[in-house]
Amino acid sequence: MSVRNDLPHTITDMVTVALAATDGMLHFELSLAHEVFASAPDGVTAPWYDLTVCGPAAAHVGRFRLEPDAGLDRLRQADTVIVPGWADIDEEPPAQLVDAVREAHEAGARVVSLCTGAFVLAAAGLLDGRRATTHWAHTEALAHRHPRVEVDPDVLYVDNGTVLTSAGKAAALDLCLHLVRLDLGSSVANAVARRLVVPPHRAGGQAQFVTAPVPDRDDHPLAALFPWAIERLDQPLTVQDLARRAGMSSRHLGRHFKAVTGTTPLQWLLTQRIRYAQELLEQTDDGVDTIAAAAGMGTATTLRRHFNRTVGVPPDAYRRTFRSGAR
């Protein structure tokens, strides 16, 4: 499963988020989005999102009764509008919600659907001529009902710039972290992921804009090795170097790495080098050659090859995305 990012999204002052909450929505995706955007994780000093829950006077979300902060007309004033999952895909979403979402996009909002919320966006005409996704169990229904939508069932989410859609459940969280990453950078997205105890990047070949940090738990045999290696990313570390530092054989080291990180020592090192290169691209004006040396990639050519394959965009494009979105 992979991620499609067809148009790198760039922003200047995207801070207000409107979360649509009407009868017939799924509480999981709504709660998930609220958890991500309602408050900043500890230690994050960047300006955070101003979240408003919008809907009728009272909405029944799943088995819960919810009193929104504002009406659906507030969607038009938001920078980002999030539409959670729609419970009954065989039922047309309310015209009031569809109209409000369409008007918000026409007013310049970035509109995001989580899981089956894509059916609301499709009803509003926002997915016509665009690639989109939804929960795997409902991709055929979405394609059948809205033939002008290019439905991709094999991705976690699709970013079309001002219109974004996610697959089901956990992929909704992937997309929410992607939004934070675009707006505030990978280090802040990592902080949100740590608070939620989830990886900011899920393995499987998807070209997301962040790589996995080291595990938070410190009760494993590699706890001391990780920070030691990260402090020496500019050096040509080998598996033997890591094994020697950990006081174990290379084969034993490989077993521990697989158990703790799900990958090999060399792949983990590459992941950390890419992660460090991302931070340098976001936070410094250093050239690609300098960053390649600092991240232990040797040359700019090597960095570009690995970065493009892992992240999905070249280093220069990655830097432009985050610089254009800097606050």
Coordinates of C-alpha atoms in Angstrom, one line a residue:
M1 CA 0.0 0.0 0.0
S2 CA 1.4 3.4 -0.9
V3 CA 0.6 7.1 -0.8
R4 CA 0.0 9.3 -3.7
N5 CA 1.0 12.9 -3.4
D6 CA 0.2 14.4 -6.8
L7 CA 0.4 18.1 -5.9
P8 CA 2.7 19.1 -3.1
H9 CA 0.6 21.3 -0.8
T10 CA 2.0 24.6 0.1
I11 CA 0.5 27.0 2.7
T12 CA 1.2 30.3 4.3
D13 CA -1.1 30.7 7.3
M14 CA -3.2 27.6 7.6
V15 CA -4.3 27.7 11.3
T16 CA -8.1 27.4 11.5
V17 CA -9.7 23.9 11.2
A18 CA -13.4 23.2 11.0
L19 CA -14.5 19.7 11.8
A20 CA -17.9 18.8 10.3
A21 CA -20.2 16.9 12.7
T22 CA -23.7 16.0 11.6
D23 CA -26.1 13.1 12.0
G24 CA -24.8 10.0 10.3
M25 CA -21.1 10.5 10.9
L26 CA -18.7 8.0 12.4
H27 CA -17.4 8.9 15.8
F28 CA -14.0 7.2 15.5
E29 CA -12.7 9.5 12.7
L30 CA -14.3 12.6 14.2
S31 CA -12.6 11.8 17.6
L32 CA -9.3 11.0 15.9
A33 CA -9.2 14.4 14.1
H34 CA -10.2 16.2 17.2
E35 CA -7.3 14.5 19.1
V36 CA -4.8 15.6 16.5
F37 CA -5.8 19.2 15.9
A38 CA -7.4 20.3 19.2
S39 CA -4.2 20.8 21.2
A40 CA -0.5 20.8 20.7
P41 CA 1.7 18.0 22.2
D42 CA 3.9 18.8 25.1
G43 CA 7.1 20.7 24.1
V44 CA 5.7 22.1 20.8
T45 CA 5.9 25.9 20.9
A46 CA 4.8 26.5 17.3
P47 CA 1.4 28.2 16.9
W48 CA -1.2 25.5 16.9
Y49 CA -4.5 25.0 15.2
D50 CA -7.8 26.8 16.1
L51 CA -10.3 24.0 15.9
T52 CA -14.1 24.4 15.7
V53 CA -16.6 21.6 15.6
C54 CA -19.3 22.6 13.2
G55 CA -22.8 21.1 12.7
P56 CA -26.5 21.4 13.6
A57 CA -27.6 22.4 17.0
A58 CA -27.3 18.7 18.1
A59 CA -25.9 15.8 16.1
H60 CA -25.9 12.1 16.7
V61 CA -22.5 10.8 15.9
G62 CA -22.4 7.1 16.2
R63 CA -24.2 6.5 19.5
F64 CA -23.1 9.8 21.0
R65 CA -25.0 13.1 21.1
L66 CA -22.8 16.0 20.2
E67 CA -23.4 19.7 20.6
P68 CA -21.1 21.5 18.0
D69 CA -19.4 24.8 18.6
A70 CA -20.9 26.5 15.6
G71 CA -23.2 25.9 12.6
L72 CA -22.1 24.5 9.2
D73 CA -21.9 28.0 7.8
R74 CA -18.7 28.4 9.8
L75 CA -17.0 25.9 7.4
R76 CA -16.7 28.8 4.9
Q77 CA -14.4 30.7 7.3
A78 CA -12.0 27.9 7.9
D79 CA -8.6 27.3 6.3
T80 CA -9.0 23.5 6.5
V81 CA -12.3 21.6 6.6
I82 CA -12.3 18.0 7.8
V83 CA -15.2 15.7 6.9
P84 CA -15.1 12.5 9.0
G85 CA -16.4 9.1 7.9
W86 CA -20.0 8.8 6.6
A87 CA -21.8 5.9 8.3
D88 CA -24.4 4.8 5.7
I89 CA -22.8 5.1 2.2
D90 CA -26.1 3.9 0.6
E91 CA -27.8 7.0 1.9
E92 CA -27.1 10.4 0.3
P93 CA -25.4 12.8 2.8
P94 CA -27.5 15.8 3.8
A95 CA -27.7 18.5 1.2
Q96 CA -26.9 21.1 3.9
L97 CA -23.6 19.4 4.6
V98 CA -22.7 18.9 0.9
D99 CA -23.5 22.5 0.1
A100 CA -21.4 23.8 3.1
V101 CA -18.4 21.7 2.1
R102 CA -18.6 22.9 -1.5
E103 CA -18.9 26.5 -0.5
A104 CA -16.0 26.2 1.9
H105 CA -13.8 24.9 -0.9
E106 CA -15.0 27.6 -3.3
A107 CA -14.0 30.1 -0.5
G108 CA -10.5 28.7 -0.6
A109 CA -10.5 26.0 2.1
R110 CA -8.4 22.9 2.0
V111 CA -11.0 20.1 2.3
V112 CA -10.1 16.8 3.8
S113 CA -12.2 13.6 4.0
L114 CA -11.4 10.7 6.4
C115 CA -12.5 7.2 5.4
T116 CA -16.0 7.3 3.9
G117 CA -16.2 11.0 4.2
A118 CA -15.1 10.9 0.6
F119 CA -18.7 10.2 -0.3
V120 CA -19.5 13.7 1.0
L121 CA -16.8 15.3 -1.1
A122 CA -17.8 13.4 -4.1
A123 CA -21.4 14.5 -3.7
A124 CA -20.2 18.1 -3.6
G125 CA -18.4 17.5 -6.9
L126 CA -14.9 18.1 -5.3
L127 CA -13.5 14.8 -6.5
D128 CA -14.6 15.0 -10.2
G129 CA -11.6 14.6 -12.4
R130 CA -9.4 13.9 -9.3
R131 CA -7.7 10.8 -7.9
A132 CA -9.3 9.9 -4.5
T133 CA -9.5 7.0 -2.1
T134 CA -11.7 5.7 0.7
H135 CA -12.1 2.6 2.8
W136 CA -11.2 -0.4 0.7
A137 CA -14.6 -2.0 1.3
H138 CA -16.3 0.9 -0.4
T139 CA -14.0 1.9 -3.3
E140 CA -16.1 0.1 -5.8
A141 CA -19.3 1.8 -4.5
L142 CA -17.6 5.2 -4.7
A143 CA -16.4 4.5 -8.3
H144 CA -19.8 3.3 -9.4
R145 CA -21.8 6.1 -7.9
H146 CA -19.3 8.8 -9.0
P147 CA -17.8 7.7 -12.3
R148 CA -15.9 11.0 -12.8
V149 CA -13.8 10.2 -9.7
E150 CA -10.6 8.3 -10.3
V151 CA -10.8 6.0 -7.3
D152 CA -7.5 4.4 -6.2
P153 CA -8.1 1.5 -3.8
D154 CA -4.4 0.8 -3.1
V155 CA -3.2 4.0 -1.2
L156 CA -3.4 5.2 2.3
Y157 CA -4.3 8.7 1.2
V158 CA -4.3 11.0 -1.8
D159 CA -3.1 14.6 -1.6
N160 CA -4.4 16.8 -4.5
G161 CA -3.3 20.0 -2.9
T162 CA -6.6 21.5 -1.8
V163 CA -8.6 18.3 -1.7
L164 CA -7.3 15.3 0.3
T165 CA -8.9 11.9 0.9
S166 CA -7.9 9.0 3.1
A167 CA -8.6 5.3 3.3
G168 CA -10.2 3.7 6.3
K169 CA -9.6 4.1 10.1
A170 CA -5.8 4.0 10.7
A171 CA -5.2 5.7 7.3
A172 CA -7.3 8.6 8.5
L173 CA -4.6 9.1 11.2
D174 CA -1.9 8.9 8.6
L175 CA -3.6 11.7 6.7
C176 CA -4.0 13.8 9.8
L177 CA -0.3 13.4 10.6
H178 CA 0.5 14.3 6.9
L179 CA -1.4 17.6 7.3
V180 CA 0.5 18.4 10.5
R181 CA 3.7 17.6 8.7
L182 CA 2.9 19.9 5.8
D183 CA 1.9 22.7 8.0
L184 CA 4.4 22.5 10.9
G185 CA 7.2 20.1 9.8
S186 CA 8.2 16.6 10.4
S187 CA 9.5 17.1 13.9
V188 CA 6.1 18.4 15.1
A189 CA 4.3 15.6 13.3
N190 CA 6.6 13.2 15.1
A191 CA 5.7 14.8 18.4
V192 CA 2.0 14.3 17.7
A193 CA 2.7 10.7 16.7
R194 CA 4.6 10.0 19.9
R195 CA 1.7 11.4 22.0
L196 CA -0.6 9.1 20.2
V197 CA 1.9 6.2 20.5
V198 CA 1.8 5.5 16.8
P199 CA 4.5 5.6 14.1
P200 CA 4.5 8.8 11.9
H201 CA 5.4 6.5 9.0
R202 CA 4.0 3.1 8.3
A203 CA 6.1 0.6 6.4
G204 CA 4.9 -0.7 3.1
G205 CA 6.5 1.5 0.5
Q206 CA 4.4 4.6 0.8
A207 CA 6.2 7.8 0.0
Q208 CA 5.3 9.9 3.0
F209 CA 7.1 13.0 4.1
V210 CA 8.7 11.6 7.2
T211 CA 10.6 8.6 8.4
A212 CA 10.2 6.6 11.6
P213 CA 11.9 7.9 14.7
V214 CA 13.6 5.7 17.2
P215 CA 11.2 3.8 19.6
D216 CA 10.2 5.7 22.7
R217 CA 10.5 2.7 25.0
D218 CA 13.9 2.3 26.6
D219 CA 13.6 -1.2 28.0
H220 CA 15.2 -3.0 25.1
P221 CA 18.8 -4.1 24.4
L222 CA 19.4 -1.4 21.8
A223 CA 18.2 1.6 23.9
A224 CA 21.8 2.9 24.4
L225 CA 22.8 2.1 20.9
F226 CA 20.2 4.3 19.1
P227 CA 21.3 7.7 20.5
W228 CA 25.0 6.7 20.1
A229 CA 24.5 6.0 16.4
I230 CA 22.3 9.1 15.8
E231 CA 25.0 11.3 17.1
R232 CA 27.4 9.8 14.5
L233 CA 25.3 9.8 11.4
D234 CA 28.0 11.7 9.6
Q235 CA 30.4 8.8 10.0
P236 CA 30.6 5.6 7.8
L237 CA 29.0 3.3 10.4
T238 CA 28.8 -0.4 9.5
V239 CA 26.8 -3.3 11.0
Q240 CA 30.1 -4.4 12.7
D241 CA 30.5 -1.0 14.3
L242 CA 27.0 -1.2 15.7
A243 CA 27.4 -4.7 16.9
R244 CA 30.7 -3.9 18.6
R245 CA 29.1 -0.9 20.3
A246 CA 26.2 -3.0 21.5
G247 CA 28.5 -5.8 22.7
M248 CA 26.9 -8.5 20.6
S249 CA 27.5 -10.4 17.3
S250 CA 26.3 -9.0 14.0
R251 CA 23.7 -11.8 13.8
H252 CA 22.4 -11.2 17.3
L253 CA 22.2 -7.5 16.6
G254 CA 20.2 -8.2 13.4
R255 CA 17.6 -10.2 15.4
H256 CA 17.3 -7.4 18.0
F257 CA 16.9 -4.8 15.3
K258 CA 14.1 -6.8 13.6
A259 CA 12.3 -7.3 16.9
V260 CA 12.5 -3.6 18.0
T261 CA 12.3 -1.7 14.8
G262 CA 10.9 -4.2 12.3
T263 CA 13.9 -3.6 9.9
T264 CA 17.6 -4.3 9.5
P265 CA 20.5 -2.3 11.0
L266 CA 21.5 -0.8 7.6
Q267 CA 17.9 0.1 6.7
W268 CA 17.5 1.7 10.1
L269 CA 20.6 3.7 9.6
L270 CA 19.4 4.9 6.2
T271 CA 16.1 5.8 7.7
Q272 CA 17.8 7.9 10.4
R273 CA 20.0 9.6 7.8
I274 CA 17.0 10.5 5.7
R275 CA 15.2 11.8 8.8
Y276 CA 18.2 14.0 9.7
A277 CA 18.4 15.3 6.1
Q278 CA 14.8 16.2 6.3
E279 CA 15.4 18.3 9.5
L280 CA 18.4 20.0 7.9
L281 CA 16.4 20.8 4.8
E282 CA 13.6 22.3 6.9
Q283 CA 15.7 24.2 9.4
T284 CA 18.9 25.3 7.6
D285 CA 20.1 27.0 4.4
D286 CA 22.8 24.4 3.9
G287 CA 23.4 23.1 0.4
V288 CA 22.5 19.6 -0.5
D289 CA 26.2 18.6 -0.6
T290 CA 26.7 19.9 2.9
I291 CA 23.6 18.1 4.1
A292 CA 24.6 14.9 2.4
A293 CA 27.9 14.9 4.3
A294 CA 26.3 15.8 7.6
A295 CA 23.8 12.9 7.2
G296 CA 26.5 10.4 6.2
M297 CA 25.2 10.0 2.6
G298 CA 28.6 11.0 1.1
T299 CA 27.5 13.0 -2.0
A300 CA 24.5 15.0 -3.1
T301 CA 23.9 12.4 -5.8
T302 CA 23.6 9.6 -3.3
L303 CA 21.3 11.7 -1.0
R304 CA 19.1 12.6 -3.9
R305 CA 18.7 9.0 -5.0
H306 CA 17.8 7.7 -1.5
F307 CA 15.7 10.7 -0.6
N308 CA 13.6 10.6 -3.7
R309 CA 13.1 6.9 -3.4
T310 CA 12.2 7.1 0.3
V311 CA 10.3 10.4 0.6
G312 CA 8.8 10.6 -2.9
V313 CA 10.2 14.0 -3.8
P314 CA 13.7 15.3 -4.4
P315 CA 15.5 17.2 -1.5
D316 CA 15.1 20.6 -3.2
A317 CA 11.3 20.1 -3.7
Y318 CA 11.0 19.0 -0.1
R319 CA 12.7 22.1 1.1
R320 CA 10.5 24.4 -1.1
T321 CA 7.4 22.8 0.3
F322 CA 8.4 23.4 3.9
R323 CA 9.9 26.8 3.3
S324 CA 6.7 28.0 1.5
G325 CA 4.7 26.7 4.5
A326 CA 6.9 28.2 7.2
R327 CA 5.4 30.5 9.7

